[in-house]
Coordinates of N, CA and C in Angstrom, one line a residue:
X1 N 0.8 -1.2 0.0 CA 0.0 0.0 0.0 C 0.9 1.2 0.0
X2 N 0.6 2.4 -0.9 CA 1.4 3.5 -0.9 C 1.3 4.5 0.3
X3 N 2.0 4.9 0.4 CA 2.2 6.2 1.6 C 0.9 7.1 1.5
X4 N 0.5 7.8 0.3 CA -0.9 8.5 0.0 C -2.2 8.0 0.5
X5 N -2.1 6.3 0.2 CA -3.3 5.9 0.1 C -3.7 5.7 2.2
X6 N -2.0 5.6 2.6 CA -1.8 5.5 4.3 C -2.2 7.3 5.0
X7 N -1.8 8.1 4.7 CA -2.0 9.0 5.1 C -3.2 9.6 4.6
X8 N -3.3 9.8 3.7 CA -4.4 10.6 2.7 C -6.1 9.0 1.9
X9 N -6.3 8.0 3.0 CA -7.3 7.0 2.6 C -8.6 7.7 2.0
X10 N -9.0 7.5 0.7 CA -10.3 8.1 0.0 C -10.0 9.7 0.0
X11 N -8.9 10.5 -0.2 CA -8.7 11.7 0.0 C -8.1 12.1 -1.2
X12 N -8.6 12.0 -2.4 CA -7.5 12.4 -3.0 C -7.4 14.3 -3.9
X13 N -8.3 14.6 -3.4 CA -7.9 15.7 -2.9 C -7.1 16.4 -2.3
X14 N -6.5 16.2 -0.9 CA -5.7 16.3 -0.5 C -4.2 15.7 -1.0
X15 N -4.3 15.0 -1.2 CA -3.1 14.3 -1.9 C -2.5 15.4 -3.2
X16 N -3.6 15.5 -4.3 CA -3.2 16.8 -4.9 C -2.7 17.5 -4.9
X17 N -3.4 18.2 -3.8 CA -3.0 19.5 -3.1 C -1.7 19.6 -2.9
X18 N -1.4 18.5 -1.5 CA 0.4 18.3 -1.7 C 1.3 18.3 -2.5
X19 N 0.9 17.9 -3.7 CA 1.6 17.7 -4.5 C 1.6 18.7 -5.2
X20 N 0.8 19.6 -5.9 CA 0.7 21.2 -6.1 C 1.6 22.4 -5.6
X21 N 1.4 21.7 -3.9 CA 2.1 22.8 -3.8 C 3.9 22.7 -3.2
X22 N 4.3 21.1 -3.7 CA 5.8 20.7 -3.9 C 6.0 21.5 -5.1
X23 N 5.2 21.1 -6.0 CA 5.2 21.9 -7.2 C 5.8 23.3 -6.9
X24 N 4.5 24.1 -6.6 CA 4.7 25.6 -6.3 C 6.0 25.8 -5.6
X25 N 6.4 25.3 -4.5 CA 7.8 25.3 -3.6 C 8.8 25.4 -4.8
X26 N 9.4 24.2 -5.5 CA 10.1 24.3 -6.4 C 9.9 25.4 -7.3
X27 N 8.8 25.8 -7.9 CA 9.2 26.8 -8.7 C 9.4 28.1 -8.1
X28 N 9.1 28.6 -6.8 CA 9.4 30.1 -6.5 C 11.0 29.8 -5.9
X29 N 11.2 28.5 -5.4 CA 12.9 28.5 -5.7 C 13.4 28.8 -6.6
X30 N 13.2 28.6 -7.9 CA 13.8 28.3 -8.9 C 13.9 30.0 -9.6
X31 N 12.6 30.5 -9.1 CA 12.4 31.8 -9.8 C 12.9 32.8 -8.9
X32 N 12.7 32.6 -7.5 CA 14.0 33.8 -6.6 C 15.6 33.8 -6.5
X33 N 15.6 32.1 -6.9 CA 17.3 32.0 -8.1 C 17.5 32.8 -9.2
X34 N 16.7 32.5 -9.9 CA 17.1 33.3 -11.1 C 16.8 35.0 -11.2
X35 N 15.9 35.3 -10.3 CA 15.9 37.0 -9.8 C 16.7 37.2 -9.4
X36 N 17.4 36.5 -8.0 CA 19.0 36.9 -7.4 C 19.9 36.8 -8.5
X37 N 19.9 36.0 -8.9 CA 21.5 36.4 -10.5 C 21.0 37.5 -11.4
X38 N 19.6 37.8 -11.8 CA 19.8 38.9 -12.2 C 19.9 40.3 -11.7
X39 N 19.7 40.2 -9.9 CA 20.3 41.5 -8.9 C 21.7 41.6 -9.4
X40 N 22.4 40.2 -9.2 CA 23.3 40.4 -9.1 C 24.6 40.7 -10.7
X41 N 23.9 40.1 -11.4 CA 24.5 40.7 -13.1 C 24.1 42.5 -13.3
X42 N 23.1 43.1 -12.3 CA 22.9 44.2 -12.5 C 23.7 44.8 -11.9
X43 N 24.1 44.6 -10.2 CA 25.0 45.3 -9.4 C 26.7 45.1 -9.8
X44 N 26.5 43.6 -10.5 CA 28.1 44.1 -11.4 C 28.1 45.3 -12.5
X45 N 27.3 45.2 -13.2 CA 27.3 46.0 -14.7 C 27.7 47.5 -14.1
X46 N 26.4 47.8 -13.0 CA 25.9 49.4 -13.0 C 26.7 49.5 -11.8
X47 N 27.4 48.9 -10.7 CA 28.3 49.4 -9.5 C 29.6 48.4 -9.1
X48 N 29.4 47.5 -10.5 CA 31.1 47.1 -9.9 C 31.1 46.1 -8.9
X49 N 30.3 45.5 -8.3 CA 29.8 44.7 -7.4 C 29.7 43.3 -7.9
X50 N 30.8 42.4 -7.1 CA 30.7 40.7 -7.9 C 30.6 40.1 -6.5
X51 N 29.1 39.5 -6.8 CA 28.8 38.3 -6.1 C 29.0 36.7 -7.1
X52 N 29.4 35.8 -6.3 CA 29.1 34.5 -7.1 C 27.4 34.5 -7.2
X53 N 27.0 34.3 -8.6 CA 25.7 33.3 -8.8 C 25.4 32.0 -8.0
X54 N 24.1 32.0 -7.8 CA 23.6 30.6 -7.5 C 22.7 30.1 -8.2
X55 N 23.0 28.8 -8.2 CA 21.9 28.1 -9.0 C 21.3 26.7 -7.9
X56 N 19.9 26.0 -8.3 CA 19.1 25.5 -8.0 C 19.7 24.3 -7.8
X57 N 20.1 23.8 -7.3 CA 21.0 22.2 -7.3 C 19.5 21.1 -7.4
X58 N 19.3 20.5 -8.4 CA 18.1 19.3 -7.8 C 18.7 18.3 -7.2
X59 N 20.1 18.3 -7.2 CA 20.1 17.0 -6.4 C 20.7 17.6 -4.8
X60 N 20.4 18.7 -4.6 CA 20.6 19.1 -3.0 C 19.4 18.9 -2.4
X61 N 19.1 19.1 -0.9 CA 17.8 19.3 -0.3 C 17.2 21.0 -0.4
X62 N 16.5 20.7 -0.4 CA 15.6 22.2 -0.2 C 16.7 22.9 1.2
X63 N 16.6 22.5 2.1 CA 17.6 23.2 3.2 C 18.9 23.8 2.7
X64 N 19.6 22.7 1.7 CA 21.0 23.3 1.3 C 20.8 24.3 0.4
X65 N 19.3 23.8 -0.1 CA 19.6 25.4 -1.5 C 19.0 26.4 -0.7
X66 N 18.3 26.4 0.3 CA 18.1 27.7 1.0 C 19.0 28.3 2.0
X67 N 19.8 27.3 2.4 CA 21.3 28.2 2.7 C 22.3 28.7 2.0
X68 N 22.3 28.3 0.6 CA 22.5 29.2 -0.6 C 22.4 30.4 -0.8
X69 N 21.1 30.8 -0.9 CA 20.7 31.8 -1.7 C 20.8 32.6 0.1
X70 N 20.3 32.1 1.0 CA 20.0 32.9 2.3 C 21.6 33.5 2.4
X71 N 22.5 32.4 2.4 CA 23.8 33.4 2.1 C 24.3 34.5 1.1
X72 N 23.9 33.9 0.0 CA 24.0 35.3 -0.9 C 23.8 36.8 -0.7
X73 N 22.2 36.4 -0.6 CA 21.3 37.3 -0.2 C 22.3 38.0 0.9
X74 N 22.5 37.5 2.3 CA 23.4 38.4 3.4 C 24.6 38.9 3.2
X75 N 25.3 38.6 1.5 CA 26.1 39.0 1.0 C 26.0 40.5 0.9
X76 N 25.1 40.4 0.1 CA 24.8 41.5 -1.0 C 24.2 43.1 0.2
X77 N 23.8 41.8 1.4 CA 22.8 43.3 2.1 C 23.9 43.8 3.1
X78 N 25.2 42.8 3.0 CA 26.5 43.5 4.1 C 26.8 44.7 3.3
X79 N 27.1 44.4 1.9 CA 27.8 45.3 0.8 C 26.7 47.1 0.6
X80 N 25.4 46.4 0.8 CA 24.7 47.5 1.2 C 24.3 48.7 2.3
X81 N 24.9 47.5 3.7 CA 25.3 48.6 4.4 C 26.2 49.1 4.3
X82 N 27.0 48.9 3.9 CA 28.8 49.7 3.6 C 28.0 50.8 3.0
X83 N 27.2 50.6 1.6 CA 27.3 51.8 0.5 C 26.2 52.7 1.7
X84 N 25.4 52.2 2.3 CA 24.2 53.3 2.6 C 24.7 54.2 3.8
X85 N 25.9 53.4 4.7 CA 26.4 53.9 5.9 C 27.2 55.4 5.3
X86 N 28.0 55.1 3.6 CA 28.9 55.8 2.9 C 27.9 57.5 2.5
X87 N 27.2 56.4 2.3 CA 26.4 57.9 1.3 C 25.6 58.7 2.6
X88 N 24.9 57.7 3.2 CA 24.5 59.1 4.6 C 25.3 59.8 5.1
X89 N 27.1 59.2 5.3 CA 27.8 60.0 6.3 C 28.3 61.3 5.0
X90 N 27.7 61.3 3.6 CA 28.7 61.9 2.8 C 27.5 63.1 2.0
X91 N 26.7 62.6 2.3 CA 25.5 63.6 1.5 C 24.7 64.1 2.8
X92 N 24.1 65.6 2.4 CA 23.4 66.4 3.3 C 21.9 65.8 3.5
X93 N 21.3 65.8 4.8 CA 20.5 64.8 4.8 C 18.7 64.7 4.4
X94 N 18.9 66.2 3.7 CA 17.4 65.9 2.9 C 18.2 65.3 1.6
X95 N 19.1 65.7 1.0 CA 19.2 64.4 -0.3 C 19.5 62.8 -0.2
X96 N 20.0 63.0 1.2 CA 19.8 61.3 2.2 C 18.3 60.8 1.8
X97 N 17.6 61.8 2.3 CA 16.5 61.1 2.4 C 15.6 61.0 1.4
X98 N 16.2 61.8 0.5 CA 15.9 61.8 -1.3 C 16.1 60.4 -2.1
X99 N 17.3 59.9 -1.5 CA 17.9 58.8 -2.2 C 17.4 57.8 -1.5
X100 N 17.3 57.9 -0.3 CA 16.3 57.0 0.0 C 15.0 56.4 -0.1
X101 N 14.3 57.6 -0.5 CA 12.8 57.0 -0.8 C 12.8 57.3 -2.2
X102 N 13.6 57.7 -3.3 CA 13.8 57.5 -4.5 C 13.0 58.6 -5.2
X103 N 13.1 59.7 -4.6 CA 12.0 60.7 -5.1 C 12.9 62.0 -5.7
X104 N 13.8 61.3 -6.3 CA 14.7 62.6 -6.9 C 14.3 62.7 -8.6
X105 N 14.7 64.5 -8.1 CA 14.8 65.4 -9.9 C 15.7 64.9 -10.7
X106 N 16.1 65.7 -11.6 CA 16.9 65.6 -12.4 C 18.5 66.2 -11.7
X107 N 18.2 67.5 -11.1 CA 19.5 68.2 -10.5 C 20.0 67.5 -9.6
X108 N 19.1 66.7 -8.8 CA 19.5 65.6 -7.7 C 20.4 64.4 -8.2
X109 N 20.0 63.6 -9.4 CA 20.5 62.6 -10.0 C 22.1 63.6 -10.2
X110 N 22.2 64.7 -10.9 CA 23.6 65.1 -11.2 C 24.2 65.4 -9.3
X111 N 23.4 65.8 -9.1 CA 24.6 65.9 -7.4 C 24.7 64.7 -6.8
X112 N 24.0 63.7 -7.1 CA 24.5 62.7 -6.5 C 25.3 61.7 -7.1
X113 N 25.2 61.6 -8.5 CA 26.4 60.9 -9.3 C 27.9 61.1 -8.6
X114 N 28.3 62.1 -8.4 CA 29.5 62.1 -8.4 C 29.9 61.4 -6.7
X115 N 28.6 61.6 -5.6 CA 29.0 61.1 -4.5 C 29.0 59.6 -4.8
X116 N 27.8 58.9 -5.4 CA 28.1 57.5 -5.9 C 29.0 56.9 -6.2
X117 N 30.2 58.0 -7.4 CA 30.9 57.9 -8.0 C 32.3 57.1 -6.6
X118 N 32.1 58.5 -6.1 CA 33.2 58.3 -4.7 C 33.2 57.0 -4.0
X119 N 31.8 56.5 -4.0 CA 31.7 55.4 -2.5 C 31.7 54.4 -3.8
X120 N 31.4 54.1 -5.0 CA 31.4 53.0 -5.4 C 32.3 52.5 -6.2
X121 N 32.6 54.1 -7.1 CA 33.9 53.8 -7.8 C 32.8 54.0 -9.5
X122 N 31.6 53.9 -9.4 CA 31.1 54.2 -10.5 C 30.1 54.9 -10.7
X123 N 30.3 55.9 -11.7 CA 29.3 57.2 -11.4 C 28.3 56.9 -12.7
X124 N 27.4 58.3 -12.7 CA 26.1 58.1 -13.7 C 24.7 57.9 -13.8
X125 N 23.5 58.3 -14.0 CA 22.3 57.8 -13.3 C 21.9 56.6 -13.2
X126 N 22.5 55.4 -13.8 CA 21.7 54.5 -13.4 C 22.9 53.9 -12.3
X127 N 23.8 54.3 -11.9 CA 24.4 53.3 -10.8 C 23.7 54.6 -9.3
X128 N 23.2 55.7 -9.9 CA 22.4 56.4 -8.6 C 21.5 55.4 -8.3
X129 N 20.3 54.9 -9.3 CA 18.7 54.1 -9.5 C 19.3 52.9 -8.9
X130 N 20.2 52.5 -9.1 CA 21.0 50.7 -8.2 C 21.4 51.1 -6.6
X131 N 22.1 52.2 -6.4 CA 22.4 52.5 -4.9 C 20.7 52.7 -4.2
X132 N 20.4 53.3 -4.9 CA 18.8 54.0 -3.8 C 18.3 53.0 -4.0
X133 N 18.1 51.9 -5.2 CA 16.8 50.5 -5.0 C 17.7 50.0 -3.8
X134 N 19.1 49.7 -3.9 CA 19.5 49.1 -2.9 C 19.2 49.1 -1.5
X135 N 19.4 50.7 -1.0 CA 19.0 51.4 0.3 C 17.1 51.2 0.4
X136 N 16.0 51.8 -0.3 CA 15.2 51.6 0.0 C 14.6 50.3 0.1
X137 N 15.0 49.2 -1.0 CA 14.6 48.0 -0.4 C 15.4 46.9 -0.2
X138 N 16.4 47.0 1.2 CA 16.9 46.7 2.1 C 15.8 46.0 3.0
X139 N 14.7 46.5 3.1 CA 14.2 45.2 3.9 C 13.3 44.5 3.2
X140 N 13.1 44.2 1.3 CA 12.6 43.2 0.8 C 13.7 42.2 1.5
X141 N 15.4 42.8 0.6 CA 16.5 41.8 0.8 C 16.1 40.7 2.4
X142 N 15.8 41.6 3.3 CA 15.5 41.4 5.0 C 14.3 39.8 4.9
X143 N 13.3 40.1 4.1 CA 12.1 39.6 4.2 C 12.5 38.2 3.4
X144 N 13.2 38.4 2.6 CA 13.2 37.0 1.4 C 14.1 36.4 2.2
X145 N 15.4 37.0 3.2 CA 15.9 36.0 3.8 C 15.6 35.1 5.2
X146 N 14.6 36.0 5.6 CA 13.4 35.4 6.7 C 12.7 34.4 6.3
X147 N 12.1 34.8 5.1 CA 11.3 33.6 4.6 C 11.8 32.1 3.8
X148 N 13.2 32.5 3.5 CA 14.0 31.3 2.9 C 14.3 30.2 4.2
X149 N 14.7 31.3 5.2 CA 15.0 30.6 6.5 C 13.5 29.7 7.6
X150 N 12.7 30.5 7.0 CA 11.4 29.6 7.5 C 11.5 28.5 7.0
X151 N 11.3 28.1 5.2 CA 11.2 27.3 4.5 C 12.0 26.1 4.9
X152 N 13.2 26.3 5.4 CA 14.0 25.3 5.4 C 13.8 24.5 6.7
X153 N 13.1 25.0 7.6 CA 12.7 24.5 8.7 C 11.6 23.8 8.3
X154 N 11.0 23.6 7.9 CA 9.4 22.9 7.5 C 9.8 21.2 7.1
X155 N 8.6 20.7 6.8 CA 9.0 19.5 6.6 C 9.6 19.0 5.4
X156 N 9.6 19.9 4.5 CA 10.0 19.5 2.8 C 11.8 19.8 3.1
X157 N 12.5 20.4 4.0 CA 13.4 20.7 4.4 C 14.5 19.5 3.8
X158 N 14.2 18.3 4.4 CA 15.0 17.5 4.3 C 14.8 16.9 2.6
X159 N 14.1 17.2 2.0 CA 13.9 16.5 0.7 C 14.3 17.3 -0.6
X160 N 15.2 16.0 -0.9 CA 16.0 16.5 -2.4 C 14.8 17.5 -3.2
X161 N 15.3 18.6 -3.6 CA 14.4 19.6 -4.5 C 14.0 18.9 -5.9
X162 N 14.5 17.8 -6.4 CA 14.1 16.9 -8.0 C 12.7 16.0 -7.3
X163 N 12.7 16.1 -5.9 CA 11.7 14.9 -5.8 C 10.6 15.6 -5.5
X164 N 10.7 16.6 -5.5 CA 9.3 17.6 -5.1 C 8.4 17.5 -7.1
X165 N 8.9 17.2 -8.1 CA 8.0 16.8 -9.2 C 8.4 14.9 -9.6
X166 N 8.9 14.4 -8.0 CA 8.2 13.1 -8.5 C 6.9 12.1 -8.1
X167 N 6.0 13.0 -7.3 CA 4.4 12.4 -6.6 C 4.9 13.0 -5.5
X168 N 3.2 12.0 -4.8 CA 3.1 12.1 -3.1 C 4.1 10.9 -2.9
X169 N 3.8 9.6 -2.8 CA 4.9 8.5 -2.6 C 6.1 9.2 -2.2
X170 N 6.8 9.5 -2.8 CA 8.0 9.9 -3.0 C 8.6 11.1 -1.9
X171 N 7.3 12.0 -1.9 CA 7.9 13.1 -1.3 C 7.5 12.7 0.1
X172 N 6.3 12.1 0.6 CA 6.2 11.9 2.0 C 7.0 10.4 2.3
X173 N 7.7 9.6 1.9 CA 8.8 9.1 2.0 C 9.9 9.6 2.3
X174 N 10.3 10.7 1.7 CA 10.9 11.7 2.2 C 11.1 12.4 3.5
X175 N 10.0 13.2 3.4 CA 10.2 13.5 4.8 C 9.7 12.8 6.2
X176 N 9.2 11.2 5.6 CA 9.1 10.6 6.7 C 10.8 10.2 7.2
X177 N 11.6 10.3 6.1 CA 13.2 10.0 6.8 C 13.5 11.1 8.2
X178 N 13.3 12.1 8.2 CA 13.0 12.5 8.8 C 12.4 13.2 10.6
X179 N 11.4 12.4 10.6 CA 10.3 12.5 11.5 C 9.3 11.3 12.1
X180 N 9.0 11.3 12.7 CA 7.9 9.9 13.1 C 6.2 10.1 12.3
X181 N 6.0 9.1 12.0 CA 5.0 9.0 11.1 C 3.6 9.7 12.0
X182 N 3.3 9.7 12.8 CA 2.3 10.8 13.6 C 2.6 12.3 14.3
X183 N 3.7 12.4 13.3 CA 3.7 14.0 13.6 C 3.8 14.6 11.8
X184 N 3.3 13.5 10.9 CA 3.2 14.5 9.5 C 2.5 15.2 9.3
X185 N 1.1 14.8 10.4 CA -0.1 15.9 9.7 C 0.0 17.4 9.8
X186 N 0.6 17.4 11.4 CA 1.2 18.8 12.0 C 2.2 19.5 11.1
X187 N 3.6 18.6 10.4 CA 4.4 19.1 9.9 C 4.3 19.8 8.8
X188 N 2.8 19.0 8.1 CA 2.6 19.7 6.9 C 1.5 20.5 6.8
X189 N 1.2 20.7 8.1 CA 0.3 22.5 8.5 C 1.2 23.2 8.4
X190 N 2.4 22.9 9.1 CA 3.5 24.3 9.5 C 4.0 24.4 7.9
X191 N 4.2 23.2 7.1 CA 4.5 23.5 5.4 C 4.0 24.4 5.1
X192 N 2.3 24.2 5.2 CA 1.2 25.4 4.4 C 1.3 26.9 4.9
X193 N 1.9 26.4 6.3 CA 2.0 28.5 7.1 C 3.0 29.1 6.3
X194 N 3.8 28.3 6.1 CA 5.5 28.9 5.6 C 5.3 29.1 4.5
X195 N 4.5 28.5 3.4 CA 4.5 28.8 1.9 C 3.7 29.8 1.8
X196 N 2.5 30.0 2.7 CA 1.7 31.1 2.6 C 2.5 32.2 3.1
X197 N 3.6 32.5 3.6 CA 4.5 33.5 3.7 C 5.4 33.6 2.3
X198 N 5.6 32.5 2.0 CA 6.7 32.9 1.6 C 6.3 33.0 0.0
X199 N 5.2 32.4 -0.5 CA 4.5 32.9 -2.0 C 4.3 34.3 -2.5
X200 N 4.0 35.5 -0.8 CA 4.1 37.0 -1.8 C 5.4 37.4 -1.1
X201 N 6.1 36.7 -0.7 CA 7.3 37.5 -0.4 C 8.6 37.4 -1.5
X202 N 7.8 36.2 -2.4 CA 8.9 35.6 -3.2 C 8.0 36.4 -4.7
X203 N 7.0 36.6 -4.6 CA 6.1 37.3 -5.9 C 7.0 39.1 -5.1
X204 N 6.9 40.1 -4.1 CA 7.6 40.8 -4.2 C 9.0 41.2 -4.4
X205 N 9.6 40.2 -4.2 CA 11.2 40.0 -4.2 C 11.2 40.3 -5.7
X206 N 10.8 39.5 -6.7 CA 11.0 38.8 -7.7 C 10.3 40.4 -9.0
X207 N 9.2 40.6 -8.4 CA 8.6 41.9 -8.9 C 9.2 43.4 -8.7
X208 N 10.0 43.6 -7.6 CA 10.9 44.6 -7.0 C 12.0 44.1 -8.2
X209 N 12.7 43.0 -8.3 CA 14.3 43.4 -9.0 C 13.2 43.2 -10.7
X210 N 12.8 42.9 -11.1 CA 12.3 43.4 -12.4 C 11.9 45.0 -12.6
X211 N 11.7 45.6 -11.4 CA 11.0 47.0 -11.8 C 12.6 47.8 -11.6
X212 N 13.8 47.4 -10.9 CA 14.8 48.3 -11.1 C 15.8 48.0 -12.0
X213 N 15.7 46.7 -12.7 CA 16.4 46.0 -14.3 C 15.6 47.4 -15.3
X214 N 14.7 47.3 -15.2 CA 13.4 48.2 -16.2 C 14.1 49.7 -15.7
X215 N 14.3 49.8 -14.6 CA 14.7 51.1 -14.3 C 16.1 51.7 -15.0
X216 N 16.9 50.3 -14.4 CA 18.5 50.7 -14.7 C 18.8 50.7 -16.3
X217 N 17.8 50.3 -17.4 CA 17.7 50.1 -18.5 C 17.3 51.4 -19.2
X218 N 16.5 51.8 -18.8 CA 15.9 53.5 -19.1 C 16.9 54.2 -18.6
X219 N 17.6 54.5 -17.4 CA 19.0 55.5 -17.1 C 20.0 55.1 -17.7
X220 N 20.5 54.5 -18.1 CA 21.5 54.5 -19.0 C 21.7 55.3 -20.6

């Protein structure tokens, strides 16, 4: 008898569902991967900034690839405190707070090129539009690494990321390596709390670096 038909008897509904949303899991991995390399092919181009890429490993666990990217990510947000600590202690503080909530003119983008220029090493409006997305959303960067770090706690945690599109069998085989067989039903409530966080945090993350690619593409 299969694991589905033991846990989930006359349910297959539920069974679905599971399986949908291994589905879903994998793919907003796969897409806040490929949004992080393209943060990060941007912050090389427009400020000179080299992070290694990461990619999706299917034959790691969901935990190892979210301490991947969770590292990256705290990469990139160290590098952004340096620049934001740089430019507050160097610019007067209503254009601080210009660059920070990204509400600058034209005459502002030229006075602050050249301070850019100073702390980054690269001047011009669109490495201005990459320092200020940086500084103002510092706490997407904050939120997507909270929520990588939930994920990896949950019960899919321990299961290779290729087995999340091989069934239910497979995947609650999985994380019954894991855990005792009467504590799945709980583990995979705390699954559904954690994906319901982390579905619009991973739709904002992902929607935020598309609108400043769009941005840094127009300033140049």
């Amino acid at each position: 008898m299969s694991w589905s038909v033991i846990f989930y008897p006359g349910n297959p509904e539920r069974r679905e569902r599971l399986i949908r949303k291994s589905q879903e899991l994998r793919e907003l991995m796969k897409n806040n991967f490929r949004a992080t390399n393209q943060l990060i092919e941007a912050l090389k181009e427009h400020l000179g900034l080299s992070f290694r890429p990461v990619a999706l490993n299917e034959k790691a666990t969901v935990k190892e690839n979210c301490d991947v990217i969770i590292e990256r990510i705290h990469e990139i947000q160290a590098e952004v405190e340096k620049i934001d600590q740089k430019m507050k202690a160097k610019l007067e503080p209503t254009l601080y707070e210009k660059l920070k909530k990204m509400s600058l003119s034209v005459p502002d983008y030229q006075l602050l090129s050249g301070s850019v220029g100073a702390v980054c090493g690269v001047a011009g409006s669109a490495a201005v539009i990459a320092v200020g997305w940086l500084i103002k959303n510092e706490k997407i960067l904050t939120t997507m690494r909270s929520t990588f770090g939930l994920i990896k706690t949950t019960a899919l945690a321990a299961v290779v990321v290729g087995v999340l599109f091989m069934g239910i069998d497979m995947i609650i085989s999985a994380i019954l390596g894991g855990i005792e067989r009467d504590q799945l039903e709980r583990a995979l409530e705390e699954y559904d709390r954690a994906l319901e966080e982390f579905r619009p945090a991973s739709e904002k993350y992902q929607d935020s670096i598309t609108y400043v690619r769009m941005r840094l593409e127009m300033g140049q």
